mmCIF file of C-alpha atoms in Angstrom:
data_model
loop_
_atom_site.group_PDB
_atom_site.id
_atom_site.type_symbol
_atom_site.label_atom_id
_atom_site.label_comp_id
_atom_site.label_asym_id
_atom_site.label_seq_id
_atom_site.Cartn_x
_atom_site.Cartn_y
_atom_site.Cartn_z
ATOM 1 C CA MET A 1 -13.534 36.995 -17.736
ATOM 2 C CA VAL A 2 -11.454 35.328 -20.406
ATOM 3 C CA ALA A 3 -13.552 32.858 -22.388
ATOM 4 C CA PRO A 4 -16.128 34.301 -24.840
ATOM 5 C CA GLY A 5 -18.877 32.202 -23.318
ATOM 6 C CA VAL A 6 -18.218 33.695 -19.887
ATOM 7 C CA ARG A 7 -18.350 37.215 -21.342
ATOM 8 C CA ARG A 8 -21.679 36.519 -23.026
ATOM 9 C CA GLU A 9 -23.085 35.240 -19.723
ATOM 10 C CA ALA A 10 -21.854 38.383 -17.938
ATOM 11 C CA VAL A 11 -23.532 40.678 -20.475
ATOM 12 C CA ALA A 12 -26.789 38.736 -20.231
ATOM 13 C CA HIS A 13 -26.657 38.976 -16.431
ATOM 14 C CA VAL A 14 -26.172 42.782 -16.497
ATOM 15 C CA VAL A 15 -29.013 43.214 -19.002
ATOM 16 C CA ALA A 16 -31.400 41.048 -16.967
ATOM 17 C CA THR A 17 -30.460 42.449 -13.553
ATOM 18 C CA HIS A 18 -30.119 46.180 -14.247
ATOM 19 C CA GLY A 19 -32.481 46.548 -17.216
ATOM 20 C CA VAL A 20 -29.913 48.243 -19.473
ATOM 21 C CA SER A 21 -29.470 47.645 -23.161
ATOM 22 C CA GLN A 22 -27.052 45.144 -24.607
ATOM 23 C CA ARG A 23 -25.026 47.985 -26.112
ATOM 24 C CA ARG A 24 -24.701 49.675 -22.677
ATOM 25 C CA ALA A 25 -23.799 46.416 -20.944
ATOM 26 C CA CYS A 26 -21.081 45.692 -23.491
ATOM 27 C CA GLN A 27 -19.691 49.193 -23.067
ATOM 28 C CA VAL A 28 -19.540 48.891 -19.271
ATOM 29 C CA LEU A 29 -17.953 45.427 -19.347
ATOM 30 C CA ALA A 30 -15.596 46.266 -22.267
ATOM 31 C CA VAL A 31 -16.949 43.390 -24.333
ATOM 32 C CA ASP A 32 -17.162 43.493 -28.105
ATOM 33 C CA ARG A 33 -20.788 43.325 -29.278
ATOM 34 C CA SER A 34 -19.908 41.026 -32.153
ATOM 35 C CA SER A 35 -18.684 38.360 -29.746
ATOM 36 C CA VAL A 36 -21.904 38.664 -27.721
ATOM 37 C CA ARG A 37 -24.113 38.292 -30.770
ATOM 38 C CA TYR A 38 -22.076 35.483 -32.261
ATOM 39 C CA ARG A 39 -23.859 32.148 -32.543
ATOM 40 C CA SER A 40 -21.751 29.054 -33.033
ATOM 41 C CA LEU A 41 -22.155 27.107 -36.260
ATOM 42 C CA ARG A 42 -20.539 23.978 -34.826
ATOM 43 C CA PRO A 43 -22.620 20.802 -34.943
ATOM 44 C CA ASP A 44 -23.752 19.371 -31.620
ATOM 45 C CA ASP A 45 -21.971 16.051 -32.280
ATOM 46 C CA VAL A 46 -24.621 14.256 -30.262
ATOM 47 C CA GLU A 47 -23.729 10.809 -31.586
ATOM 48 C CA ALA A 48 -20.008 11.280 -31.008
ATOM 49 C CA ARG A 49 -20.576 12.564 -27.487
ATOM 50 C CA ALA A 50 -22.843 9.628 -26.664
ATOM 51 C CA ALA A 51 -20.346 7.109 -28.045
ATOM 52 C CA MET A 52 -17.491 8.788 -26.174
ATOM 53 C CA LYS A 53 -19.411 8.712 -22.878
ATOM 54 C CA ALA A 54 -20.308 5.060 -23.448
ATOM 55 C CA VAL A 55 -16.637 4.112 -23.892
ATOM 56 C CA ALA A 56 -15.572 6.237 -20.895
ATOM 57 C CA GLY A 57 -18.274 4.648 -18.740
ATOM 58 C CA GLU A 58 -17.126 1.145 -19.638
ATOM 59 C CA ARG A 59 -13.406 1.888 -19.349
ATOM 60 C CA ARG A 60 -13.112 4.468 -16.600
ATOM 61 C CA ARG A 61 -9.305 4.659 -16.619
ATOM 62 C CA PHE A 62 -9.056 5.428 -20.349
ATOM 63 C CA GLY A 63 -7.930 8.912 -21.360
ATOM 64 C CA TYR A 64 -8.985 10.777 -24.477
ATOM 65 C CA ARG A 65 -6.249 9.251 -26.652
ATOM 66 C CA ARG A 66 -7.404 5.698 -26.027
ATOM 67 C CA ILE A 67 -11.029 6.746 -26.391
ATOM 68 C CA HIS A 68 -10.072 8.237 -29.757
ATOM 69 C CA ILE A 69 -8.736 4.827 -30.828
ATOM 70 C CA MET A 70 -11.837 3.020 -29.546
ATOM 71 C CA LEU A 71 -14.150 5.407 -31.440
ATOM 72 C CA ALA A 72 -12.103 4.956 -34.615
ATOM 73 C CA ARG A 73 -12.676 1.200 -34.329
ATOM 74 C CA GLN A 74 -16.408 1.933 -34.197
ATOM 75 C CA GLY A 75 -16.175 3.989 -37.380
ATOM 76 C CA ILE A 76 -16.397 7.385 -35.638
ATOM 77 C CA VAL A 77 -13.442 9.291 -37.037
ATOM 78 C CA MET A 78 -12.628 12.841 -35.900
ATOM 79 C CA ASN A 79 -9.670 15.072 -35.257
ATOM 80 C CA LEU A 80 -7.911 14.321 -31.958
ATOM 81 C CA LYS A 81 -8.075 17.993 -30.925
ATOM 82 C CA LYS A 82 -11.823 18.040 -31.471
ATOM 83 C CA LEU A 83 -12.287 14.863 -29.462
ATOM 84 C CA ARG A 84 -10.220 16.360 -26.659
ATOM 85 C CA ARG A 85 -12.475 19.433 -26.634
ATOM 86 C CA LEU A 86 -15.598 17.282 -26.434
ATOM 87 C CA TYR A 87 -13.902 15.111 -23.814
ATOM 88 C CA ARG A 88 -13.270 18.141 -21.592
ATOM 89 C CA GLU A 89 -16.741 19.617 -22.180
ATOM 90 C CA GLU A 90 -18.288 16.334 -21.006
ATOM 91 C CA ARG A 91 -15.975 16.361 -17.944
ATOM 92 C CA LEU A 92 -14.630 12.875 -18.571
ATOM 93 C CA GLN A 93 -11.085 13.557 -17.379
ATOM 94 C CA VAL A 94 -9.516 10.633 -15.518
ATOM 95 C CA ARG A 95 -8.854 11.506 -11.903
ATOM 96 C CA ARG A 96 -5.424 10.750 -10.588
ATOM 97 C CA ARG A 97 -5.351 8.157 -7.861
ATOM 98 C CA GLY A 98 -4.484 9.726 -4.536
ATOM 99 C CA GLY A 99 -3.060 6.644 -2.836
ATOM 100 C CA ARG A 100 0.666 6.245 -2.427
ATOM 101 C CA LYS A 101 2.503 3.413 -4.078
ATOM 102 C CA ARG A 102 2.640 0.339 -1.892
ATOM 103 C CA ALA A 103 4.635 -2.835 -1.919
ATOM 104 C CA LEU A 104 2.855 -5.631 -3.758
ATOM 105 C CA GLY A 105 5.100 -8.586 -2.929
ATOM 106 C CA THR A 106 4.722 -12.010 -4.505
ATOM 107 C CA ARG A 107 1.547 -14.097 -4.770
ATOM 108 C CA ARG A 108 3.144 -17.356 -5.836
ATOM 109 C CA PRO A 109 2.291 -20.429 -3.705
ATOM 110 C CA MET A 110 4.444 -20.870 -0.614
ATOM 111 C CA LEU A 111 6.405 -24.083 -0.154
ATOM 112 C CA VAL A 112 6.933 -25.705 3.234
ATOM 113 C CA PRO A 113 10.469 -24.716 4.346
ATOM 114 C CA ASP A 114 12.940 -27.570 4.708
ATOM 115 C CA ALA A 115 15.859 -25.653 6.244
ATOM 116 C CA VAL A 116 16.597 -22.573 8.316
ATOM 117 C CA ASN A 117 16.559 -19.166 6.599
ATOM 118 C CA ARG A 118 14.284 -20.381 3.818
ATOM 119 C CA ARG A 119 11.284 -18.449 5.083
ATOM 120 C CA TRP A 120 10.667 -15.946 7.863
ATOM 121 C CA SER A 121 7.324 -14.660 9.051
ATOM 122 C CA LEU A 122 6.602 -11.533 11.038
ATOM 123 C CA ASP A 123 3.739 -9.694 12.695
ATOM 124 C CA PHE A 124 2.995 -7.084 15.344
ATOM 125 C CA VAL A 125 1.514 -7.490 18.809
ATOM 126 C CA SER A 126 0.530 -4.672 21.151
ATOM 127 C CA ASP A 127 0.349 -4.257 24.927
ATOM 128 C CA ALA A 128 0.279 -1.462 27.528
ATOM 129 C CA PHE A 129 2.444 -0.092 30.303
ATOM 130 C CA THR A 130 1.122 0.217 33.843
ATOM 131 C CA ASP A 131 0.266 3.886 33.192
ATOM 132 C CA GLY A 132 -1.962 2.977 30.229
ATOM 133 C CA ARG A 133 0.367 4.000 27.407
ATOM 134 C CA ARG A 134 0.479 1.543 24.504
ATOM 135 C CA PHE A 135 3.528 -0.050 22.905
ATOM 136 C CA ARG A 136 4.048 -2.514 20.073
ATOM 137 C CA VAL A 137 6.335 -5.492 19.526
ATOM 138 C CA LEU A 138 7.604 -6.689 16.138
ATOM 139 C CA ALA A 139 8.030 -10.470 16.132
ATOM 140 C CA VAL A 140 10.186 -12.233 13.520
ATOM 141 C CA VAL A 141 10.165 -16.054 13.397
ATOM 142 C CA ASP A 142 12.005 -18.647 11.292
ATOM 143 C CA ASP A 143 9.218 -20.894 9.979
ATOM 144 C CA PHE A 144 11.394 -24.030 9.875
ATOM 145 C CA SER A 145 13.219 -23.937 13.203
ATOM 146 C CA ARG A 146 10.527 -21.840 14.991
ATOM 147 C CA GLU A 147 13.332 -19.653 16.366
ATOM 148 C CA CYS A 148 12.391 -16.153 17.439
ATOM 149 C CA LEU A 149 14.819 -14.029 15.435
ATOM 150 C CA ALA A 150 13.716 -10.678 16.870
ATOM 151 C CA LEU A 151 11.301 -9.146 19.353
ATOM 152 C CA VAL A 152 11.501 -5.383 18.883
ATOM 153 C CA ALA A 153 9.515 -3.326 21.401
ATOM 154 C CA ASP A 154 8.816 0.383 20.918
ATOM 155 C CA THR A 155 6.018 2.914 21.080
ATOM 156 C CA SER A 156 6.153 3.347 17.286
ATOM 157 C CA LEU A 157 7.376 0.961 14.582
ATOM 158 C CA SER A 158 7.403 2.422 11.072
ATOM 159 C CA GLY A 159 8.277 0.734 7.791
ATOM 160 C CA HIS A 160 11.765 2.253 7.901
ATOM 161 C CA ARG A 161 12.265 0.836 11.420
ATOM 162 C CA VAL A 162 11.121 -2.619 10.288
ATOM 163 C CA ALA A 163 13.633 -2.502 7.410
ATOM 164 C CA ARG A 164 16.456 -1.558 9.801
ATOM 165 C CA GLU A 165 15.591 -4.376 12.194
ATOM 166 C CA LEU A 166 15.488 -6.897 9.344
ATOM 167 C CA ASP A 167 18.919 -5.691 8.218
ATOM 168 C CA ALA A 168 20.188 -6.299 11.757
ATOM 169 C CA VAL A 169 18.803 -9.861 11.776
ATOM 170 C CA ILE A 170 20.323 -10.576 8.347
ATOM 171 C CA ALA A 171 23.699 -9.324 9.568
ATOM 172 C CA ARG A 172 23.555 -11.941 12.354
ATOM 173 C CA ARG A 173 22.290 -15.013 10.502
ATOM 174 C CA GLY A 174 22.112 -14.377 6.745
ATOM 175 C CA ARG A 175 19.437 -13.480 4.214
ATOM 176 C CA PRO A 176 16.167 -15.456 3.920
ATOM 177 C CA GLN A 177 14.604 -16.487 0.616
ATOM 178 C CA MET A 178 11.137 -15.217 1.545
ATOM 179 C CA ILE A 179 9.334 -13.223 4.214
ATOM 180 C CA VAL A 180 5.630 -13.652 4.977
ATOM 181 C CA SER A 181 3.418 -10.984 6.546
ATOM 182 C CA ASP A 182 -0.056 -9.513 6.531
ATOM 183 C CA ASN A 183 -1.052 -6.346 4.660
ATOM 184 C CA GLY A 184 -0.443 -3.852 7.475
ATOM 185 C CA THR A 185 0.422 -0.256 6.592
ATOM 186 C CA GLU A 186 4.011 -0.542 7.822
ATOM 187 C CA LEU A 187 4.579 -3.722 5.813
ATOM 188 C CA THR A 188 3.171 -2.389 2.518
ATOM 189 C CA SER A 189 5.021 0.922 2.648
ATOM 190 C CA MET A 190 7.535 2.299 0.172
ATOM 191 C CA ALA A 191 10.280 1.601 2.711
ATOM 192 C CA ILE A 192 9.570 -2.145 2.546
ATOM 193 C CA LEU A 193 9.270 -2.072 -1.263
ATOM 194 C CA THR A 194 12.688 -0.404 -1.473
ATOM 195 C CA TRP A 195 14.147 -2.892 1.032
ATOM 196 C CA CYS A 196 12.906 -5.868 -1.021
ATOM 197 C CA GLN A 197 14.464 -4.454 -4.183
ATOM 198 C CA ARG A 198 17.738 -3.775 -2.396
ATOM 199 C CA THR A 199 18.058 -7.164 -0.693
ATOM 200 C CA ASN A 200 16.368 -9.280 -3.386
ATOM 201 C CA VAL A 201 14.169 -10.999 -0.772
ATOM 202 C CA ALA A 202 10.732 -12.169 -1.926
ATOM 203 C CA TRP A 203 7.895 -10.794 0.213
ATOM 204 C CA HIS A 204 4.631 -12.747 0.360
ATOM 205 C CA TYR A 205 1.442 -11.090 1.620
ATOM 206 C CA ILE A 206 -1.292 -13.300 2.995
ATOM 207 C CA ALA A 207 -4.866 -12.800 1.847
ATOM 208 C CA PRO A 208 -6.731 -10.099 3.823
ATOM 209 C CA GLY A 209 -8.609 -11.552 6.778
ATOM 210 C CA LYS A 210 -6.755 -14.897 6.587
ATOM 211 C CA PRO A 211 -4.323 -14.975 9.558
ATOM 212 C CA MET A 212 -4.151 -18.776 9.309
ATOM 213 C CA GLN A 213 -1.984 -18.268 6.216
ATOM 214 C CA ASN A 214 0.641 -16.825 8.587
ATOM 215 C CA ALA A 215 0.221 -19.599 11.122
ATOM 216 C CA PHE A 216 3.805 -19.884 12.394
ATOM 217 C CA VAL A 217 4.094 -16.344 13.696
ATOM 218 C CA GLU A 218 0.472 -16.335 14.858
ATOM 219 C CA SER A 219 1.157 -19.437 16.943
ATOM 220 C CA PHE A 220 4.317 -17.855 18.329
ATOM 221 C CA ILE A 221 2.479 -14.637 19.251
ATOM 222 C CA GLY A 222 -0.146 -16.719 21.045
ATOM 223 C CA ARG A 223 2.550 -18.288 23.228
ATOM 224 C CA PHE A 224 4.307 -14.943 23.683
ATOM 225 C CA ARG A 225 1.114 -13.262 24.886
ATOM 226 C CA ASP A 226 0.039 -16.164 27.084
ATOM 227 C CA GLU A 227 3.410 -16.720 28.763
ATOM 228 C CA LEU A 228 4.684 -13.142 29.105
ATOM 229 C CA LEU A 229 2.417 -10.268 28.067
ATOM 230 C CA ASN A 230 -0.587 -11.530 30.047
ATOM 231 C CA GLU A 231 1.539 -12.477 33.039
ATOM 232 C CA ALA A 232 3.876 -9.498 33.500
ATOM 233 C CA LEU A 233 3.490 -5.787 34.209
ATOM 234 C CA PHE A 234 5.693 -3.295 32.379
ATOM 235 C CA SER A 235 6.441 0.005 34.083
ATOM 236 C CA SER A 236 8.476 1.486 31.218
ATOM 237 C CA LEU A 237 9.788 0.746 27.749
ATOM 238 C CA GLN A 238 13.173 -0.252 29.173
ATOM 239 C CA ASP A 239 11.505 -2.636 31.611
ATOM 240 C CA ALA A 240 9.471 -4.192 28.785
ATOM 241 C CA ARG A 241 12.543 -4.636 26.600
ATOM 242 C CA GLU A 242 14.483 -6.364 29.384
ATOM 243 C CA GLN A 243 11.671 -8.800 30.202
ATOM 244 C CA ILE A 244 11.026 -9.518 26.526
ATOM 245 C CA ARG A 245 14.749 -10.120 25.901
ATOM 246 C CA ALA A 246 14.900 -12.606 28.793
ATOM 247 C CA TRP A 247 11.782 -14.435 27.601
ATOM 248 C CA ARG A 248 13.108 -14.662 24.028
ATOM 249 C CA ASP A 249 16.375 -16.170 25.248
ATOM 250 C CA ASP A 250 14.483 -18.737 27.324
ATOM 251 C CA TYR A 251 12.135 -19.542 24.396
ATOM 252 C CA ASN A 252 14.988 -20.127 21.946
ATOM 253 C CA HIS A 253 17.406 -22.052 24.188
ATOM 254 C CA HIS A 254 15.484 -23.688 27.054
ATOM 255 C CA ARG A 255 11.734 -23.945 26.449
ATOM 256 C CA PRO A 256 10.763 -27.295 24.836
ATOM 257 C CA HIS A 257 8.733 -26.866 21.641
ATOM 258 C CA SER A 258 6.062 -29.516 21.027
ATOM 259 C CA GLY A 259 6.238 -29.063 17.254
ATOM 260 C CA LEU A 260 9.972 -29.859 17.257
ATOM 261 C CA GLY A 261 9.953 -33.048 19.261
ATOM 262 C CA ASN A 262 10.034 -31.213 22.597
ATOM 263 C CA ILE A 263 13.445 -29.651 22.070
ATOM 264 C CA PRO A 264 14.206 -25.902 22.043
ATOM 265 C CA PRO A 265 14.216 -24.115 18.641
ATOM 266 C CA ALA A 266 17.913 -23.199 18.831
ATOM 267 C CA GLU A 267 18.865 -26.817 19.503
ATOM 268 C CA PHE A 268 16.645 -27.996 16.632
ATOM 269 C CA ALA A 269 18.241 -25.472 14.265
ATOM 270 C CA GLU A 270 21.770 -26.543 15.237
ATOM 271 C CA LYS A 271 20.826 -30.195 14.782
ATOM 272 C CA ASN A 272 19.539 -29.413 11.294
ATOM 273 C CA ARG A 273 22.748 -27.558 10.377
ATOM 274 C CA LEU A 274 24.873 -30.546 11.456
ATOM 275 C CA GLU A 275 22.718 -32.941 9.409
ATOM 276 C CA MET A 276 23.046 -30.730 6.319
ATOM 277 C CA ARG A 277 26.830 -30.543 6.715
ATOM 278 C CA ALA A 278 27.039 -34.317 7.125
ATOM 279 C CA ALA A 279 24.931 -34.840 4.011
#
């Protein structure tokens, strides 16, 4: 028992429960009788409390300092220490948010890419081995040339792993201006936020529940699932990686793409590079 109010409550409890006098209860609990008999002369501050609760209810993330300023604007002037005491007695403390900091990305409108490496899009797709275990595949696509830049298969793909794979793609073909993705946990993690700051690549998140805003990679994943995942059986992770690697090579260099004039994405990208050099 530390606070005087708690001591007074303890003495009252002993008197009511055991039927002893107040003097005896104070002696047993080692409480000074003057503190038990003391009655506060402080005003109730009903108006100030009501005004403070009204401001806190309207602005739930305001602490006592900002509430003090808001009350002063209403003509309710009091010492900051007193307001803090009333603030704590009314239990108006602002609770700290428990969520971790996530990447926010950019919300500016996206422009249609007119060259390779202007914009990449990525997403995840999942499948299962023959024994029922699940695995995931990270797909990265160039939105202009429709090239598949990476198909990373593993049983777990964290934000740190995504950042490493993007670094590997950049080492091969250069840095993009923007990357588009959904709001998945791996793609809004601190690892991705740090990667964006380090590489100075803009990251655009589509609106929740709007996969059509990431249409290029969604279309690619549809072809990937229809032509490989739904057609093949994978006995192990190594087997899946080998089949996926072969399909990606065929998609980029041999498979005609209807959106590119029925030529493969790699050939379309090379044609675009030659045109830009000639210009």
